[in-house]
Coordinates of N, CA and C and ligand atoms in Angstrom, one line a residue:
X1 N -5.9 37.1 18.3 CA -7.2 37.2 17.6 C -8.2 37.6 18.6
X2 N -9.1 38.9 18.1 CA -10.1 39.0 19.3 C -10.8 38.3 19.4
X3 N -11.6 37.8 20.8 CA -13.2 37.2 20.4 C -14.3 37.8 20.1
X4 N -15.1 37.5 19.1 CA -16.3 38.5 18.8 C -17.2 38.7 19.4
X5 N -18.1 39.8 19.2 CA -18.8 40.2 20.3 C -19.9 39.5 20.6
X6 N -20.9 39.8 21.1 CA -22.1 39.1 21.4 C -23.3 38.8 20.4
X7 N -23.2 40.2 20.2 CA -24.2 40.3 19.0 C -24.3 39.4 17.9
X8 N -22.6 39.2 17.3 CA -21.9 38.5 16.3 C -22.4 37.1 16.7
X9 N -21.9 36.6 17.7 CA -22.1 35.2 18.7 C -24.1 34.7 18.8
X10 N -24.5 36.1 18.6 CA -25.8 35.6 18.7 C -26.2 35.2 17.4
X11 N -26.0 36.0 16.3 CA -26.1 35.9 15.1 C -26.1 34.6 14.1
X12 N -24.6 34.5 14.4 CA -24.2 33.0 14.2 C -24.4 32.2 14.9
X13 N -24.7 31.6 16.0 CA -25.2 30.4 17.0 C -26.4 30.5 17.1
X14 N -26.1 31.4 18.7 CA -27.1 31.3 19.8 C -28.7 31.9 19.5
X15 N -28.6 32.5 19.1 CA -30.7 33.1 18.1 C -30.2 32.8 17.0
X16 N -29.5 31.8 16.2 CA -29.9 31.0 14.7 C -30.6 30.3 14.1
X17 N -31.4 30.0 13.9 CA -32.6 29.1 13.7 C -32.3 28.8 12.3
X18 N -33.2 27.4 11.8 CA -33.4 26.3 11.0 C -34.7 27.0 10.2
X19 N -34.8 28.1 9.0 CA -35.7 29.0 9.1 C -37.0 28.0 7.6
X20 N -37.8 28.2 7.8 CA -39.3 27.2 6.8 C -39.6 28.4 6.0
X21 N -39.5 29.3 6.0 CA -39.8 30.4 5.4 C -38.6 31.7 5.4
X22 N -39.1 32.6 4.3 CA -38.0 34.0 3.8 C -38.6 35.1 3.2
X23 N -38.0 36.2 3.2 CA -38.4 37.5 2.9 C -39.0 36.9 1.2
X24 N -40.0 37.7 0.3 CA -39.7 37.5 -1.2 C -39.2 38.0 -1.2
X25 N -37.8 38.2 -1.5 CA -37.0 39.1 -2.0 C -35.6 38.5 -2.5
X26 N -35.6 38.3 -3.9 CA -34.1 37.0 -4.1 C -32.7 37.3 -3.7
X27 N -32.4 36.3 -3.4 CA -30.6 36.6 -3.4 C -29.8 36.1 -4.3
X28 N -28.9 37.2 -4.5 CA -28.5 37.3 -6.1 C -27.2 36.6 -5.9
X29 N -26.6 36.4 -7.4 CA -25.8 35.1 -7.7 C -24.5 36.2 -7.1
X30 N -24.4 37.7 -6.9 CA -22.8 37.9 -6.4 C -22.9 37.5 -4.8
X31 N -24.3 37.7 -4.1 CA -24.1 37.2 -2.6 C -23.6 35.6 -2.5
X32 N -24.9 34.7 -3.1 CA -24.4 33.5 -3.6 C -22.7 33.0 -4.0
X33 N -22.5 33.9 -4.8 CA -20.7 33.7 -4.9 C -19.8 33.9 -4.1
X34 N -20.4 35.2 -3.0 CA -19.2 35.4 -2.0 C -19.8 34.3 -1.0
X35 N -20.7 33.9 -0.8 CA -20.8 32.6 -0.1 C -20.3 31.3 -0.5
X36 N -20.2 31.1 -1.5 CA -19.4 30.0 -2.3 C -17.6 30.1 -1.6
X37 N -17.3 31.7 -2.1 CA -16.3 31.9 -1.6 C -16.0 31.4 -0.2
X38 N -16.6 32.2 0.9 CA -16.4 31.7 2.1 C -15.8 30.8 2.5
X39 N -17.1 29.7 1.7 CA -17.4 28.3 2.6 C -15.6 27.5 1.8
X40 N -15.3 28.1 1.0 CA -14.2 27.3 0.2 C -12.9 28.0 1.2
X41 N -13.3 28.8 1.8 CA -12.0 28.8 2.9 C -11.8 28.2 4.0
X42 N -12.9 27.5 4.3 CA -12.8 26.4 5.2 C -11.6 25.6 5.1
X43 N -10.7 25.0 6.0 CA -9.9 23.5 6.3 C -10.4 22.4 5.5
X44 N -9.6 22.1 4.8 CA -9.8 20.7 4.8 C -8.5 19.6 3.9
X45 N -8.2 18.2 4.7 CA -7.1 17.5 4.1 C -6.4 17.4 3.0
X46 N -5.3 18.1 3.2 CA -4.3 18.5 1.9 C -5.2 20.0 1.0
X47 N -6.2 20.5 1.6 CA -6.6 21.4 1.0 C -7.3 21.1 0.3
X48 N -7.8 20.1 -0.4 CA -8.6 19.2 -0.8 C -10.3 19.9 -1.7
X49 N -10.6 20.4 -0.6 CA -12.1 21.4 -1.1 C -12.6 20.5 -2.0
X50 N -13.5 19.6 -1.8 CA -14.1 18.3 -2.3 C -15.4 19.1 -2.3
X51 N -16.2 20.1 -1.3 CA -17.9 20.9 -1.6 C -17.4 21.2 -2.2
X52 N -19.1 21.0 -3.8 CA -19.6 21.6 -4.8 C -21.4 22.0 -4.6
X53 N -21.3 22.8 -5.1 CA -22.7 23.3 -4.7 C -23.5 23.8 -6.2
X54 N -24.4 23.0 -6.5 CA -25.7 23.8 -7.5 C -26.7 24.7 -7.4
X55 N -26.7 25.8 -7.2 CA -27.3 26.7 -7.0 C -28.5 26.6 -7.3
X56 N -29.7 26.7 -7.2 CA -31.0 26.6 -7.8 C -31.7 27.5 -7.4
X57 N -32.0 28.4 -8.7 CA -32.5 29.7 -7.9 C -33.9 30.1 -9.1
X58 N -33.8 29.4 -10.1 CA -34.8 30.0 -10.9 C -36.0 29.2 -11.1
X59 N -37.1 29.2 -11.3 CA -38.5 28.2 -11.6 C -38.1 27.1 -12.7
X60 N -37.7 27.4 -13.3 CA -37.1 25.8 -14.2 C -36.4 24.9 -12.9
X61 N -35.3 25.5 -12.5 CA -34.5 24.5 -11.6 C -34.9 24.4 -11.2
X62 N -36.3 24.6 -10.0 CA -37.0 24.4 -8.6 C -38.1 23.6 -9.1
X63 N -38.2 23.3 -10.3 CA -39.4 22.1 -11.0 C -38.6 20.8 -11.5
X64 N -37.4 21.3 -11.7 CA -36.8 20.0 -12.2 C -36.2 19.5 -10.5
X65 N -36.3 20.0 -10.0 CA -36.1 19.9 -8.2 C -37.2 19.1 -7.4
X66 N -38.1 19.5 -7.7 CA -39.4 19.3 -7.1 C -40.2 17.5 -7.1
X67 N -39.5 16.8 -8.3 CA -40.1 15.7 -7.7 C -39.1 15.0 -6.5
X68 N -38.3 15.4 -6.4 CA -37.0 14.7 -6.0 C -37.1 14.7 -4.0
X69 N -38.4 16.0 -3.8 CA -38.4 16.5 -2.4 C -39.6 15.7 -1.7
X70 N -39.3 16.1 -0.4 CA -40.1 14.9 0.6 C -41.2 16.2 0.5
X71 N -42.4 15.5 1.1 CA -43.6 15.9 1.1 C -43.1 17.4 2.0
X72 N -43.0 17.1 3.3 CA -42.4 17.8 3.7 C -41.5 19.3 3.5
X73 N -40.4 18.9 2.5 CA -39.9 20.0 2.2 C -40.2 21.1 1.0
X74 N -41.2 20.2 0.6 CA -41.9 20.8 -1.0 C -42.2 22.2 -1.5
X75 N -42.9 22.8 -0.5 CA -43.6 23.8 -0.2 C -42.7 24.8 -0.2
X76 N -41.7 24.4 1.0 CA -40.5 25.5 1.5 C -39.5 26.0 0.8
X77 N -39.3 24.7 -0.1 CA -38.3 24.7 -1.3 C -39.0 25.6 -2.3
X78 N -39.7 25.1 -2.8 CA -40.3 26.1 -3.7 C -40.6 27.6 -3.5
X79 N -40.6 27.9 -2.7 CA -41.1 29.4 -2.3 C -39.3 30.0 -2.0
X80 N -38.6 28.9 -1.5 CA -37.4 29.9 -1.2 C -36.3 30.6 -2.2
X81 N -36.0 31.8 -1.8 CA -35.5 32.2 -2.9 C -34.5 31.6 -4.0
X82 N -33.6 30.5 -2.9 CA -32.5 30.0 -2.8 C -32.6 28.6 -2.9
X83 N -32.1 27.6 -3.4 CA -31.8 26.0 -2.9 C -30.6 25.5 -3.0
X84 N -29.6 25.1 -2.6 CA -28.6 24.5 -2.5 C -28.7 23.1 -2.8
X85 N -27.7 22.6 -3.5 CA -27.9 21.1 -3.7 C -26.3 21.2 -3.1
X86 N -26.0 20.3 -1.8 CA -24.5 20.5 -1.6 C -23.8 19.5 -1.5
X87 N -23.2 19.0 -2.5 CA -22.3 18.3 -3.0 C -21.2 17.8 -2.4
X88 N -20.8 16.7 -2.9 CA -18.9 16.6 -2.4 C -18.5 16.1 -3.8
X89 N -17.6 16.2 -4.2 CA -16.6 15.6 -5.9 C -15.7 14.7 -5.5
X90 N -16.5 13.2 -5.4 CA -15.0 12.3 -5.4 C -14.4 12.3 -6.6
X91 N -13.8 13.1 -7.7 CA -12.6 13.5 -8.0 C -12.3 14.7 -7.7
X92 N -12.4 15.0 -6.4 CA -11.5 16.3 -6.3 C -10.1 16.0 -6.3
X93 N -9.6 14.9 -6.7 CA -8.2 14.5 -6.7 C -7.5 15.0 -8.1
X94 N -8.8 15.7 -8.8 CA -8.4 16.2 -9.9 C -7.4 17.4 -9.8
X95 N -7.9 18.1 -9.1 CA -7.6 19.5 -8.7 C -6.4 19.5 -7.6
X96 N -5.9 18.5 -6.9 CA -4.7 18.1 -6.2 C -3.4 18.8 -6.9
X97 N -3.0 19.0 -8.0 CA -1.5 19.3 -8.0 C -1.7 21.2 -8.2
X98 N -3.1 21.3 -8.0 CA -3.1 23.0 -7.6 C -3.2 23.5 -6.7
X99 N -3.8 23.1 -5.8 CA -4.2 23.3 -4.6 C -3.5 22.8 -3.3
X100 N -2.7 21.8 -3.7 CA -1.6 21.0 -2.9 C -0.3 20.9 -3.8
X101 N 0.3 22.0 -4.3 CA 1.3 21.6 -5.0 C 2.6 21.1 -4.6
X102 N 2.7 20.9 -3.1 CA 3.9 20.8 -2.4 C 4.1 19.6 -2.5
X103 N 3.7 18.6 -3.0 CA 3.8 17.0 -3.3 C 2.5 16.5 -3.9
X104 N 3.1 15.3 -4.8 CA 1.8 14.8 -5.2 C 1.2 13.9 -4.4
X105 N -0.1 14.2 -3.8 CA -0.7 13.3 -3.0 C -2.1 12.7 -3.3
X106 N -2.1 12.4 -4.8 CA -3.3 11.8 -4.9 C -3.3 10.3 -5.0
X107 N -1.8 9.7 -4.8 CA -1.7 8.4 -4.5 C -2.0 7.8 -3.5
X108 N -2.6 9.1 -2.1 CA -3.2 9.1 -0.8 C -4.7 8.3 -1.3
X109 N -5.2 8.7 -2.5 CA -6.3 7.7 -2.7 C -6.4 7.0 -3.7
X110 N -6.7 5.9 -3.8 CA -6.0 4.9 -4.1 C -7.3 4.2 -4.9
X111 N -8.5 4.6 -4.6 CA -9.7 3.9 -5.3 C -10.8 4.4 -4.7
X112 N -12.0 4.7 -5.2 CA -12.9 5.4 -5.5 C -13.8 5.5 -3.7
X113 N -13.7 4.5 -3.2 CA -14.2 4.3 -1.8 C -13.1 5.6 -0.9
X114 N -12.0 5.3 -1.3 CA -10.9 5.9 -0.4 C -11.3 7.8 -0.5
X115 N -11.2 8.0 -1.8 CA -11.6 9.3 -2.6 C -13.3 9.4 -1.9
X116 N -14.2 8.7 -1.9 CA -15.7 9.4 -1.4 C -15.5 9.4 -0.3
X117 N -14.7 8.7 0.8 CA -14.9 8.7 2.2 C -14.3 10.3 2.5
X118 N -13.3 10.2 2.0 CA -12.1 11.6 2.2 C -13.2 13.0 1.8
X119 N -13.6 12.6 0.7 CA -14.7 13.7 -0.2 C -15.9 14.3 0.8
X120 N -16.4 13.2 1.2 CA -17.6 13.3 2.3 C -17.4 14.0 3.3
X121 N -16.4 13.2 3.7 CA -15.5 14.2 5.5 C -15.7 16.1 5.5
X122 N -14.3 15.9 4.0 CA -14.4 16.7 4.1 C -15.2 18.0 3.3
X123 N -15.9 17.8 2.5 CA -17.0 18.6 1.8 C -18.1 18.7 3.3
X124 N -18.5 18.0 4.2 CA -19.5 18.2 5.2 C -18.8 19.1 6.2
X125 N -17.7 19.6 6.6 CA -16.7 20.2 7.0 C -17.1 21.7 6.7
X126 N -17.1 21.7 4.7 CA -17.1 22.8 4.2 C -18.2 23.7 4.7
X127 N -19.1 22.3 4.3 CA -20.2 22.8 4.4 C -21.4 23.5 5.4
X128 N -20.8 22.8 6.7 CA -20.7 23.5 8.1 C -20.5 24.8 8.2
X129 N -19.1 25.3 7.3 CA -18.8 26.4 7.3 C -19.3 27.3 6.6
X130 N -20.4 26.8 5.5 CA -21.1 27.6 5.3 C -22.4 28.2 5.9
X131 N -22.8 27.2 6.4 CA -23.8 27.5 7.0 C -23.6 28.8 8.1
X132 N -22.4 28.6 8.7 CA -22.3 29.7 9.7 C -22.0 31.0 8.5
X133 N -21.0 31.0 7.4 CA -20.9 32.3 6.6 C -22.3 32.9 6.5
X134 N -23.1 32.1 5.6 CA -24.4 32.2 5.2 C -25.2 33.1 6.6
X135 N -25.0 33.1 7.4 CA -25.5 33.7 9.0 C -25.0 34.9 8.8
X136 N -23.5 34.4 8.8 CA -22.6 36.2 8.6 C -23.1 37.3 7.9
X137 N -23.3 36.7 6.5 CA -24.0 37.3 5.5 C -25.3 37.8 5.9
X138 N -26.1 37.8 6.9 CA -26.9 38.1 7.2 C -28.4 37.1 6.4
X139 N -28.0 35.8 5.5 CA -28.9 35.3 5.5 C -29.9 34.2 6.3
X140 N -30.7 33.8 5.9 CA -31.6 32.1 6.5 C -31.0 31.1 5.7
X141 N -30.9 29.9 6.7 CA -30.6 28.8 5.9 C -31.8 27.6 6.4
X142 N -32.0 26.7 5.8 CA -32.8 25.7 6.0 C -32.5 24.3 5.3
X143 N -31.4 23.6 6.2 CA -30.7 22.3 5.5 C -32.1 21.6 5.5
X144 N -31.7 20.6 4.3 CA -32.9 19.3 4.6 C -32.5 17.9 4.0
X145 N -32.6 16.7 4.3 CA -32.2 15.8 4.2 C -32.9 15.0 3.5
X146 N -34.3 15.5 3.5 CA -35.6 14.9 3.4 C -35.5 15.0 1.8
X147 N -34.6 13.9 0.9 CA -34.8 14.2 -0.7 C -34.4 12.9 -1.0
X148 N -35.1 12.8 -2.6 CA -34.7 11.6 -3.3 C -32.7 12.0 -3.9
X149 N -31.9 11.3 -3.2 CA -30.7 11.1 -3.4 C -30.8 10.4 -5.4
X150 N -31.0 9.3 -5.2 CA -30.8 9.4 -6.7 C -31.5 10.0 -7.7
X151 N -32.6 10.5 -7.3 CA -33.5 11.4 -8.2 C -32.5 12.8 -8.3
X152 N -32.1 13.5 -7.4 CA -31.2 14.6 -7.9 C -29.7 14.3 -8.5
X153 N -29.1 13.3 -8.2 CA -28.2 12.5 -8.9 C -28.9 12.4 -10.3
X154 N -29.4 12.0 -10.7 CA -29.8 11.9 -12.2 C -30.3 13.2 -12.6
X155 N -30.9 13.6 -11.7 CA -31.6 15.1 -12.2 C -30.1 16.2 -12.7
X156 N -29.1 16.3 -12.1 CA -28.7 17.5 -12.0 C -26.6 17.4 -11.8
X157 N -26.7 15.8 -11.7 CA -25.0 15.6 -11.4 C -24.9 14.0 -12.1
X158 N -25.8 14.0 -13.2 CA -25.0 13.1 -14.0 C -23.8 13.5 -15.1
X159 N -22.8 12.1 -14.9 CA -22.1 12.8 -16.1 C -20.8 13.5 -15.1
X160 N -21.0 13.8 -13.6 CA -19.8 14.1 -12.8 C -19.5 14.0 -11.3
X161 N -18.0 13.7 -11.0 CA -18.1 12.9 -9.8 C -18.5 13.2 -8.4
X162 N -19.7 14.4 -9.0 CA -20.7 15.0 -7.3 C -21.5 14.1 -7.2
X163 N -21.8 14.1 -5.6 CA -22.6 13.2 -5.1 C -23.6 14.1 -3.9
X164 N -24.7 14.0 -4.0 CA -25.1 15.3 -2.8 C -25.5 15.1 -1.5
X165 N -24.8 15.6 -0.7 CA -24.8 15.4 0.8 C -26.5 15.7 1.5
X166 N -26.5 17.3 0.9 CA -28.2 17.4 1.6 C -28.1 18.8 1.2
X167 N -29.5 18.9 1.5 CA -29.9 20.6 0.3 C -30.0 21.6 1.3
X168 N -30.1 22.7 1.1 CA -30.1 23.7 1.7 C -30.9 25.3 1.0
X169 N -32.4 25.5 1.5 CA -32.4 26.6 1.2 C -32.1 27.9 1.6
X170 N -31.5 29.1 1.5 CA -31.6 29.9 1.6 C -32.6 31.1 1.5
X171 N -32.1 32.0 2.0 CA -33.1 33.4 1.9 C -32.6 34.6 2.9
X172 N -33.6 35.6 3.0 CA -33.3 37.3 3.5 C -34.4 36.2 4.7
X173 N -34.0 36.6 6.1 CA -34.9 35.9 6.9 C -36.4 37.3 7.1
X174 N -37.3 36.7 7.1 CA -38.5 37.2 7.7 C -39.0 37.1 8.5
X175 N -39.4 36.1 8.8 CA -40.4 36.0 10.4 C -39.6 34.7 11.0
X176 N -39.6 34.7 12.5 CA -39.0 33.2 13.0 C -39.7 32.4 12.8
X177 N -38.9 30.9 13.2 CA -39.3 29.5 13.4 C -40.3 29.5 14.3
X178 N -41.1 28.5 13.9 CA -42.2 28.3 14.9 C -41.8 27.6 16.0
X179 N -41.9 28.1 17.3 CA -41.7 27.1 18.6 C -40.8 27.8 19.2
X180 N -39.8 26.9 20.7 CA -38.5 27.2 20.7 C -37.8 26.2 20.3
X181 N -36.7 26.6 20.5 CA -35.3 26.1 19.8 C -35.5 24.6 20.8
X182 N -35.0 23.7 20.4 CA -35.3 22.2 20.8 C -33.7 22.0 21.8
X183 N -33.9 21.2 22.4 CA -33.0 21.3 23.6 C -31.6 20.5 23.1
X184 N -30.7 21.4 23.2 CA -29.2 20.9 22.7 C -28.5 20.3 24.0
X185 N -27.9 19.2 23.6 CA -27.2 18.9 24.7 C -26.0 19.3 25.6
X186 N -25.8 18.7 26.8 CA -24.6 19.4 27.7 C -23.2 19.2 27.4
X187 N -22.7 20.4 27.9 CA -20.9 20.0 27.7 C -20.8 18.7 28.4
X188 N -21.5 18.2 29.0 CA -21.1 16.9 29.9 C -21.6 15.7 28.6
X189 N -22.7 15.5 28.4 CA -23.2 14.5 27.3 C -22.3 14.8 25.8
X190 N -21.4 15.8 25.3 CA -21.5 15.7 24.6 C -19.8 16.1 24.9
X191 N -19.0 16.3 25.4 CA -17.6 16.1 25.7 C -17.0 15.6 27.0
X192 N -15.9 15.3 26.7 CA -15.2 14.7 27.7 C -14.0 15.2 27.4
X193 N -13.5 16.1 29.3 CA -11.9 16.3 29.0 C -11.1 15.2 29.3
X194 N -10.0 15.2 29.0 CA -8.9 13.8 29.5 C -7.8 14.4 30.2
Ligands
LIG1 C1 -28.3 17.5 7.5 C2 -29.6 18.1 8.0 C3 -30.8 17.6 7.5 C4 -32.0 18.2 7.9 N1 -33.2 17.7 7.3 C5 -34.3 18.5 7.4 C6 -35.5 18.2 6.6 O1 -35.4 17.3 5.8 N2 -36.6 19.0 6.8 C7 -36.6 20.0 7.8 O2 -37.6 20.6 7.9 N3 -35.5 20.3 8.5 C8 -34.4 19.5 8.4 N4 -33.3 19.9 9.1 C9 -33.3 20.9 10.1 C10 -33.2 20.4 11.6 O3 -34.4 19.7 11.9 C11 -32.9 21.5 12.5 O4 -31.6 22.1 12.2 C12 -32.8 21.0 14.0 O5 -34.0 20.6 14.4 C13 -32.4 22.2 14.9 O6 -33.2 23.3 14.8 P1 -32.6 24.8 14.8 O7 -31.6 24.8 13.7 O8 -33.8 25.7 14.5 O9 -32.0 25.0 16.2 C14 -32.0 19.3 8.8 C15 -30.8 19.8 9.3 C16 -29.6 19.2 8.8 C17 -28.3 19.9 9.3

């Protein structure tokens, strides 16, 4: 497998930024889909694919959205073309004898703690990997944490076994983040060989 070039490397990492703002200009539900795609070819235990994602792209959804966000994200959210609500499905044990059909392994979870822990893992996994697709794609992402958890829980995933990890807008990037990039830490602080 080659390694990719630089450009590529800069694209996805190294000049990637956490973007507060986006082009006006929407991104439509087939880019959205091959992003969905993507992120669902990520790894994960027994194949599992526990991320679900609600797309929120229209002025209805971004008001039924809107009480739910920190002061903070309010503004950003609303203007962006895109919002992600990203999910994990503790029943994705549903979907086990398709996706894993080589044995039945949903007796691997055993009760609803066992299924969210597994769900979590690995839906944040996915969702990592989207983030970097979403780059590929040539778009902006802007995760945010900053939200009423049970307010979009009732808003938007009652009724099924999603639970949402943290939102994410998207967009066509326009202008950079303000500042520089905040200081990441060293191969030494943050690995150790054995
Ligand atoms: C799970 C998660 C939650 C975050 N929550 C917020 C948030 O609520 N509001 C915000 O403005 N940025 C949020 N961020 C963005 C981070 O502050 C940002 O990624 C980090 O400071 C690094 O900046 P950079 O991506 O531009 O290098 C979040 C990022 C992640 C991954």
């Amino acid at each position: 497998m080659p390694r990719i070039d630089d450009a590529a490397l800069d694209q996805l990492f190294r000049t990637a930024r956490s973007h507060p703002g986006f082009a006006d200009r929407p991104v439509g539900e087939a880019v959205l889909g091959e992003l969905t795609r993507l992120a669902l070819l990520a790894p994960s235990g027994f194949n599992q694919q526990p991320l679900r994602i609600v797309w929120v792209t229209s002025p209805e959804g971004k008001a039924r959205l809107a009480p739910a966000l920190s002061r903070g994200n309010h503004d950003k959210t609303m203007a962006a073309p895109a919002t992600a609500i990203v999910c994990w499905d503790v029943n994705f044990t549903d979907h086990l004898p398709t996706v894993w059909p080589k044995a039945d392994v949903r007796s691997y979870y055993p009760d609803e703690e066992a299924r969210r822990g597994s769900a979590r893992t690995n839906a944040l996994i996915q969702a990592g990997a989207m983030i970097v697709a979403a780059r590929a794609l040539g778009l902006g992402v802007g995760p945010m944490g900053g939200f009423d958890r049970g307010k979009v829980q009732a808003e938007f995933l009652a009724g099924t076994g999603w639970e949402p990890a943290f939102l994410m807008n998207l967009g066509w990037p326009a202008t950079e983040p303000e500042g520089p990039r905040l200081p990441r830490l060293s191969v030494e602080q943050a690995a150790r060989f054995v």
